[in-house]
Amino acid sequence: MTDKPHITIKGVKDGLIFLFDDSCDFAELMDELRFKLEKSHQQLLSGPLVHVHVKLGSRPASEEDKEQIRSVIRQRGNLLVQTIESEAPRPDPAGASEAFKLMTGTIRSGQTVEHDGSLLLLGDLNPGGALRCTGDIYVLGALRGMAHAGTEGRTDVIIAASQLRPTQLRISDVISRPPEEWMSADASMEYAYLEDGRMQIDKMNQLVRMRKEPMLFKGV
Amino acid sequence: MGEAIVITSGKGGVGKTTTSANLGTALALLGKKVAMVDTDIGLRNLDVVMGLENRIIYDLVDVAEGRVRLQQALVKDKRFDDLSMLPAAQTKDKSAVTPEQVRDIVLELKKEYDYVIIDCPAGIEQGFRNAIAGADRAIVVTTPENAAVRDADRVIGLLEQSQVPAKLVINRIKHAMVKSGDMLDIDDICQVLAIDLLGVVPDDERVIKAANSGEPTVMDPTSKAAIAYRNIARRILGDMVPLMPLDDKPGRFRKLRKFLGIG
């Protein structure tokens, strides 16, 4: 056990507050929590039902971490975890979707690729394979499997492929099943997008109408 | 040190065992020392196709559990001295051996044989993991059906994860159906699976007849399937053999046209 305790237990009107240090290792924190509950503070913490509020400081905590804290505290039957608070800065959603990933290879049947942001696949997406992104999906190859863009609700994203022959396309929560719903005559570069909540397919050179980004040309 | 090749497909009934039997025999025909291993525990077939069922005394599980030496369990082929087979057990199931045990057996076989052909069971579970454990490379067998191609794709993905390089054999192609557009053609399949093509075997009734009589097709040089298997065996050895034309009957008329120079 380290010299300085990482966990401070405070009594308040409606129960106990566990203040966790936010700079030490999480495993170390758990060890100390167990030690405090089972050994040093055993007498103090036994008795009638007590509500517990856990404050994690600025430590970012996943659901798994929180569940671990709950299960450790729950071992003492009289302690009831009410809240687990973390003041960790939330990952900036705008910043995350900027993340662009380049991937080379074939996504085969049974394989799933997930990415937070946009993804460019240099290769094929085969039937039975799945590709999920929170941003755009571009495939330099044949898209034959399932592609889902905007998995977290963005509706301004597109799915583009050199050969758009999917088993299913999803943008946000709109699902489209070609060839029942649409089928393009030739297999040249196309992209799928949402317009008024419906999936549309268009030629790649039409994308500029949807995304008006300034382009600088040199020369005359 | 020899080389271990696993014959796999994912889907059942596409011809893994037939391919194993014929490639094993074809390699022996080309003068190589070959051992075939049947890893389809509980549903062994390779011995039946090879016509060696009545010679089995011990099996793969006996060797894995150390009851007998590997040499005792190997069944010698009736046609070639340099061809042997290690049969699977019929009374157990796939969990009777571990991938490590199979790998050790294959490693021991590789010391003595030029090629170890491993016949893989259908599916992607324990039996599949056992079969690929000792393999240096894989031959994925598929037929021109969407379901078979889908499963082959899945298996290729799993083989890539295990770092076993795979090549493709397309089995039971019917030229007439491909020509009329009713069957997937070779290009379609190769485009989806994106691995090297090792060979194409035409559909041939004689393959079934041969399997039933326990005589691999490859022994009958008049069969197109036999030639295809022999070609695949030569490609395994590293020879450059062109794909043979698939159109069934050149026909007298076409021969005549060719003779006259208008075909």
Short mmCIF file of N, CA and C in Angstrom, two decimals, chain A residues 28-132:
data_model
loop_
_atom_site.label_atom_id
_atom_site.label_comp_id
_atom_site.label_asym_id
_atom_site.label_seq_id
_atom_site.Cartn_x
_atom_site.Cartn_y
_atom_site.Cartn_z
N GLU A 28 -4.43 -0.17 -9.04
CA GLU A 28 -3.97 0.18 -7.70
C GLU A 28 -5.15 0.69 -6.87
N LEU A 29 -5.97 1.48 -7.53
CA LEU A 29 -7.15 2.06 -6.89
C LEU A 29 -8.09 0.96 -6.42
N MET A 30 -8.27 -0.04 -7.28
CA MET A 30 -9.17 -1.15 -6.95
C MET A 30 -8.63 -1.95 -5.76
N ASP A 31 -7.30 -2.15 -5.75
CA ASP A 31 -6.69 -2.88 -4.63
C ASP A 31 -6.96 -2.15 -3.32
N GLU A 32 -6.78 -0.82 -3.39
CA GLU A 32 -6.96 -0.05 -2.16
C GLU A 32 -8.42 -0.08 -1.72
N LEU A 33 -9.32 -0.03 -2.69
CA LEU A 33 -10.74 -0.06 -2.37
C LEU A 33 -11.10 -1.35 -1.64
N ARG A 34 -10.58 -2.48 -2.19
CA ARG A 34 -10.84 -3.77 -1.57
C ARG A 34 -10.27 -3.81 -0.16
N PHE A 35 -9.05 -3.28 -0.02
CA PHE A 35 -8.38 -3.29 1.28
C PHE A 35 -9.19 -2.49 2.30
N LYS A 36 -9.65 -1.33 1.86
CA LYS A 36 -10.41 -0.47 2.78
C LYS A 36 -11.71 -1.13 3.18
N LEU A 37 -12.38 -1.75 2.24
CA LEU A 37 -13.68 -2.34 2.54
C LEU A 37 -13.56 -3.56 3.43
N GLU A 38 -12.48 -4.37 3.14
CA GLU A 38 -12.41 -5.64 3.85
C GLU A 38 -11.58 -5.57 5.13
N LYS A 39 -10.57 -4.71 5.15
CA LYS A 39 -9.68 -4.71 6.30
C LYS A 39 -9.85 -3.45 7.17
N SER A 40 -9.25 -2.34 6.69
CA SER A 40 -9.06 -1.20 7.58
C SER A 40 -10.36 -0.53 8.05
N HIS A 41 -11.34 -0.43 7.14
CA HIS A 41 -12.55 0.29 7.52
C HIS A 41 -13.73 -0.62 7.74
N GLN A 42 -13.40 -1.92 8.03
CA GLN A 42 -14.47 -2.92 8.10
C GLN A 42 -15.57 -2.54 9.09
N GLN A 43 -15.12 -2.12 10.31
CA GLN A 43 -16.11 -1.79 11.35
C GLN A 43 -16.95 -0.59 10.96
N LEU A 44 -16.20 0.43 10.49
CA LEU A 44 -16.86 1.68 10.14
C LEU A 44 -17.98 1.48 9.13
N LEU A 45 -17.70 0.55 8.16
CA LEU A 45 -18.62 0.44 7.03
C LEU A 45 -19.70 -0.62 7.22
N SER A 46 -19.66 -1.34 8.33
CA SER A 46 -20.72 -2.32 8.52
C SER A 46 -21.88 -1.66 9.28
N GLY A 47 -23.02 -2.20 9.15
CA GLY A 47 -24.18 -1.63 9.83
C GLY A 47 -25.36 -1.52 8.92
N PRO A 48 -26.20 -0.52 9.12
CA PRO A 48 -27.41 -0.42 8.31
C PRO A 48 -27.11 -0.03 6.86
N LEU A 49 -28.14 -0.07 6.02
CA LEU A 49 -28.00 0.25 4.59
C LEU A 49 -27.54 1.70 4.41
N VAL A 50 -26.49 1.87 3.60
CA VAL A 50 -25.93 3.20 3.39
C VAL A 50 -25.83 3.45 1.88
N HIS A 51 -26.24 4.64 1.48
CA HIS A 51 -26.07 5.00 0.06
C HIS A 51 -24.67 5.51 -0.18
N VAL A 52 -24.10 5.12 -1.33
CA VAL A 52 -22.72 5.51 -1.63
C VAL A 52 -22.69 6.29 -2.95
N HIS A 53 -21.98 7.39 -2.95
CA HIS A 53 -21.74 8.16 -4.18
C HIS A 53 -20.25 8.10 -4.47
N VAL A 54 -19.91 7.67 -5.69
CA VAL A 54 -18.49 7.57 -6.06
C VAL A 54 -18.13 8.75 -6.95
N LYS A 55 -17.07 9.45 -6.59
CA LYS A 55 -16.59 10.55 -7.44
C LYS A 55 -15.21 10.20 -7.97
N LEU A 56 -15.10 10.14 -9.26
CA LEU A 56 -13.85 9.68 -9.88
C LEU A 56 -12.90 10.81 -10.24
N GLY A 57 -13.29 12.06 -10.01
CA GLY A 57 -12.45 13.18 -10.40
C GLY A 57 -12.42 13.29 -11.91
N SER A 58 -11.27 13.58 -12.47
CA SER A 58 -11.21 13.75 -13.93
C SER A 58 -10.77 12.47 -14.64
N ARG A 59 -10.82 11.34 -13.93
CA ARG A 59 -10.43 10.08 -14.56
C ARG A 59 -11.51 9.65 -15.57
N PRO A 60 -11.11 9.38 -16.81
CA PRO A 60 -12.10 8.87 -17.76
C PRO A 60 -12.39 7.42 -17.41
N ALA A 61 -13.65 7.06 -17.24
CA ALA A 61 -13.97 5.69 -16.83
C ALA A 61 -14.90 5.04 -17.83
N SER A 62 -14.55 3.83 -18.26
CA SER A 62 -15.43 3.09 -19.17
C SER A 62 -16.52 2.41 -18.35
N GLU A 63 -17.51 1.86 -19.06
CA GLU A 63 -18.60 1.16 -18.37
C GLU A 63 -18.05 -0.03 -17.58
N GLU A 64 -17.01 -0.68 -18.16
CA GLU A 64 -16.41 -1.84 -17.49
C GLU A 64 -15.79 -1.43 -16.15
N ASP A 65 -15.07 -0.29 -16.19
CA ASP A 65 -14.44 0.20 -14.95
C ASP A 65 -15.51 0.47 -13.90
N LYS A 66 -16.58 1.10 -14.34
CA LYS A 66 -17.65 1.45 -13.40
C LYS A 66 -18.28 0.20 -12.82
N GLU A 67 -18.46 -0.79 -13.68
CA GLU A 67 -19.06 -2.04 -13.22
C GLU A 67 -18.16 -2.72 -12.20
N GLN A 68 -16.84 -2.60 -12.43
CA GLN A 68 -15.88 -3.21 -11.49
C GLN A 68 -15.99 -2.53 -10.12
N ILE A 69 -16.09 -1.20 -10.13
CA ILE A 69 -16.23 -0.46 -8.88
C ILE A 69 -17.50 -0.89 -8.16
N ARG A 70 -18.59 -0.99 -8.93
CA ARG A 70 -19.86 -1.40 -8.35
C ARG A 70 -19.76 -2.77 -7.70
N SER A 71 -19.13 -3.71 -8.44
CA SER A 71 -19.11 -5.08 -7.92
C SER A 71 -18.25 -5.18 -6.67
N VAL A 72 -17.19 -4.39 -6.60
CA VAL A 72 -16.34 -4.43 -5.40
C VAL A 72 -17.11 -3.87 -4.20
N ILE A 73 -17.78 -2.76 -4.39
CA ILE A 73 -18.50 -2.13 -3.27
C ILE A 73 -19.70 -2.98 -2.87
N ARG A 74 -20.31 -3.63 -3.88
CA ARG A 74 -21.50 -4.42 -3.60
C ARG A 74 -21.21 -5.61 -2.69
N GLN A 75 -19.92 -6.02 -2.67
CA GLN A 75 -19.57 -7.15 -1.82
C GLN A 75 -19.91 -6.90 -0.34
N ARG A 76 -19.89 -5.64 0.05
CA ARG A 76 -20.39 -5.34 1.40
C ARG A 76 -21.88 -5.08 1.25
N GLY A 77 -22.66 -6.01 1.73
CA GLY A 77 -24.10 -6.01 1.46
C GLY A 77 -24.82 -4.73 1.80
N ASN A 78 -24.33 -3.99 2.80
CA ASN A 78 -25.08 -2.82 3.25
C ASN A 78 -24.77 -1.57 2.44
N LEU A 79 -23.77 -1.65 1.56
CA LEU A 79 -23.43 -0.46 0.77
C LEU A 79 -24.15 -0.51 -0.58
N LEU A 80 -24.82 0.59 -0.92
CA LEU A 80 -25.59 0.64 -2.15
C LEU A 80 -25.05 1.78 -3.01
N VAL A 81 -24.51 1.44 -4.14
CA VAL A 81 -23.93 2.49 -4.99
C VAL A 81 -25.05 3.25 -5.69
N GLN A 82 -25.13 4.53 -5.43
CA GLN A 82 -26.16 5.35 -6.05
C GLN A 82 -25.67 5.96 -7.36
N THR A 83 -24.54 6.62 -7.29
CA THR A 83 -24.03 7.28 -8.49
C THR A 83 -22.52 7.06 -8.62
N ILE A 84 -22.06 7.04 -9.87
CA ILE A 84 -20.62 7.08 -10.14
C ILE A 84 -20.40 8.27 -11.05
N GLU A 85 -19.68 9.26 -10.55
CA GLU A 85 -19.50 10.48 -11.34
C GLU A 85 -18.07 10.61 -11.82
N SER A 86 -17.95 11.01 -13.05
CA SER A 86 -16.63 11.28 -13.60
C SER A 86 -16.70 12.60 -14.33
N GLU A 87 -15.71 13.44 -14.06
CA GLU A 87 -15.70 14.74 -14.73
C GLU A 87 -14.77 14.74 -15.93
N ALA A 88 -14.51 13.55 -16.44
CA ALA A 88 -13.58 13.44 -17.56
C ALA A 88 -14.10 14.23 -18.75
N PRO A 89 -13.20 14.91 -19.44
CA PRO A 89 -13.65 15.64 -20.63
C PRO A 89 -14.16 14.65 -21.67
N ARG A 90 -15.38 14.84 -22.15
CA ARG A 90 -15.95 13.93 -23.16
C ARG A 90 -15.18 14.09 -24.46
N PRO A 91 -14.95 12.95 -25.16
CA PRO A 91 -14.27 13.09 -26.45
C PRO A 91 -15.12 13.95 -27.39
N ASP A 92 -14.46 14.89 -28.01
CA ASP A 92 -15.15 15.85 -28.87
C ASP A 92 -15.72 15.12 -30.09
N PRO A 93 -17.05 15.08 -30.26
CA PRO A 93 -17.62 14.32 -31.36
C PRO A 93 -17.19 14.85 -32.73
N ALA A 94 -17.05 16.14 -32.83
CA ALA A 94 -16.64 16.71 -34.12
C ALA A 94 -15.21 16.28 -34.45
N GLY A 95 -14.36 16.31 -33.44
CA GLY A 95 -12.96 15.95 -33.65
C GLY A 95 -12.81 14.49 -34.03
N ALA A 96 -13.63 13.62 -33.41
CA ALA A 96 -13.52 12.18 -33.65
C ALA A 96 -13.91 11.84 -35.08
N SER A 97 -14.94 12.51 -35.58
CA SER A 97 -15.39 12.15 -36.91
C SER A 97 -14.43 12.66 -38.00
N GLU A 98 -13.52 13.51 -37.59
CA GLU A 98 -12.51 13.95 -38.54
C GLU A 98 -11.50 12.83 -38.81
N ALA A 99 -11.39 11.87 -37.86
CA ALA A 99 -10.40 10.81 -37.97
C ALA A 99 -10.59 10.05 -39.28
N PHE A 100 -9.55 10.00 -40.06
CA PHE A 100 -9.61 9.34 -41.35
C PHE A 100 -8.68 8.15 -41.34
N LYS A 101 -9.17 7.03 -41.84
CA LYS A 101 -8.35 5.82 -41.79
C LYS A 101 -8.22 5.24 -43.19
N LEU A 102 -7.01 4.76 -43.47
CA LEU A 102 -6.73 4.12 -44.74
C LEU A 102 -6.50 2.64 -44.45
N MET A 103 -7.19 1.79 -45.22
CA MET A 103 -7.06 0.36 -44.95
C MET A 103 -6.85 -0.38 -46.25
N THR A 104 -5.93 -1.35 -46.26
CA THR A 104 -5.69 -2.12 -47.47
C THR A 104 -6.02 -3.58 -47.22
N GLY A 105 -6.70 -4.21 -48.15
CA GLY A 105 -7.00 -5.63 -48.02
C GLY A 105 -8.43 -5.95 -48.38
N THR A 106 -8.77 -7.21 -48.26
CA THR A 106 -10.12 -7.67 -48.57
C THR A 106 -10.86 -7.96 -47.26
N ILE A 107 -12.07 -7.39 -47.12
CA ILE A 107 -12.91 -7.74 -45.98
C ILE A 107 -13.77 -8.90 -46.45
N ARG A 108 -13.52 -10.08 -45.86
CA ARG A 108 -14.19 -11.29 -46.35
C ARG A 108 -15.41 -11.62 -45.52
N SER A 109 -16.14 -12.63 -45.99
CA SER A 109 -17.34 -13.09 -45.30
C SER A 109 -17.03 -13.36 -43.83
N GLY A 110 -17.88 -12.84 -42.95
CA GLY A 110 -17.70 -13.09 -41.52
C GLY A 110 -16.81 -12.09 -40.83
N GLN A 111 -16.15 -11.21 -41.58
CA GLN A 111 -15.27 -10.22 -40.97
C GLN A 111 -15.98 -8.87 -40.89
N THR A 112 -15.75 -8.16 -39.80
CA THR A 112 -16.36 -6.85 -39.63
C THR A 112 -15.27 -5.84 -39.31
N VAL A 113 -15.34 -4.69 -39.98
CA VAL A 113 -14.42 -3.61 -39.67
C VAL A 113 -15.24 -2.44 -39.15
N GLU A 114 -14.86 -1.93 -37.98
CA GLU A 114 -15.55 -0.77 -37.43
C GLU A 114 -14.56 0.36 -37.26
N HIS A 115 -15.02 1.56 -37.52
CA HIS A 115 -14.10 2.69 -37.38
C HIS A 115 -14.87 3.93 -36.95
N ASP A 116 -14.22 4.68 -36.07
CA ASP A 116 -14.79 5.93 -35.62
C ASP A 116 -14.24 7.02 -36.52
N GLY A 117 -15.02 7.43 -37.51
CA GLY A 117 -14.56 8.41 -38.47
C GLY A 117 -14.82 7.90 -39.87
N SER A 118 -14.07 8.44 -40.85
CA SER A 118 -14.25 8.01 -42.23
C SER A 118 -13.17 7.00 -42.60
N LEU A 119 -13.50 6.17 -43.58
CA LEU A 119 -12.55 5.11 -43.93
C LEU A 119 -12.43 4.94 -45.43
N LEU A 120 -11.20 4.79 -45.89
CA LEU A 120 -10.95 4.47 -47.30
C LEU A 120 -10.39 3.06 -47.36
N LEU A 121 -11.12 2.19 -48.04
CA LEU A 121 -10.67 0.80 -48.18
C LEU A 121 -10.07 0.60 -49.56
N LEU A 122 -8.80 0.21 -49.60
CA LEU A 122 -8.17 -0.13 -50.87
C LEU A 122 -8.28 -1.64 -51.02
N GLY A 123 -9.35 -2.09 -51.63
CA GLY A 123 -9.61 -3.52 -51.75
C GLY A 123 -11.10 -3.75 -51.82
N ASP A 124 -11.50 -5.00 -51.67
CA ASP A 124 -12.92 -5.35 -51.82
C ASP A 124 -13.60 -5.56 -50.47
N LEU A 125 -14.91 -5.34 -50.47
CA LEU A 125 -15.75 -5.74 -49.34
C LEU A 125 -16.66 -6.84 -49.88
N ASN A 126 -16.44 -8.06 -49.41
CA ASN A 126 -17.13 -9.21 -49.99
C ASN A 126 -18.48 -9.47 -49.34
N PRO A 127 -19.35 -10.22 -50.00
CA PRO A 127 -20.65 -10.56 -49.40
C PRO A 127 -20.43 -11.27 -48.07
N GLY A 128 -21.22 -10.92 -47.08
CA GLY A 128 -21.05 -11.53 -45.75
C GLY A 128 -20.11 -10.73 -44.86
N GLY A 129 -19.35 -9.81 -45.46
CA GLY A 129 -18.48 -8.94 -44.68
C GLY A 129 -19.21 -7.65 -44.37
N ALA A 130 -18.76 -6.93 -43.33
CA ALA A 130 -19.44 -5.70 -42.94
C ALA A 130 -18.42 -4.60 -42.64
N LEU A 131 -18.80 -3.39 -43.00
CA LEU A 131 -17.95 -2.24 -42.76
C LEU A 131 -18.82 -1.16 -42.12
N ARG A 132 -18.47 -0.74 -40.91
CA ARG A 132 -19.27 0.26 -40.19
C ARG A 132 -18.39 1.44 -39.81
#
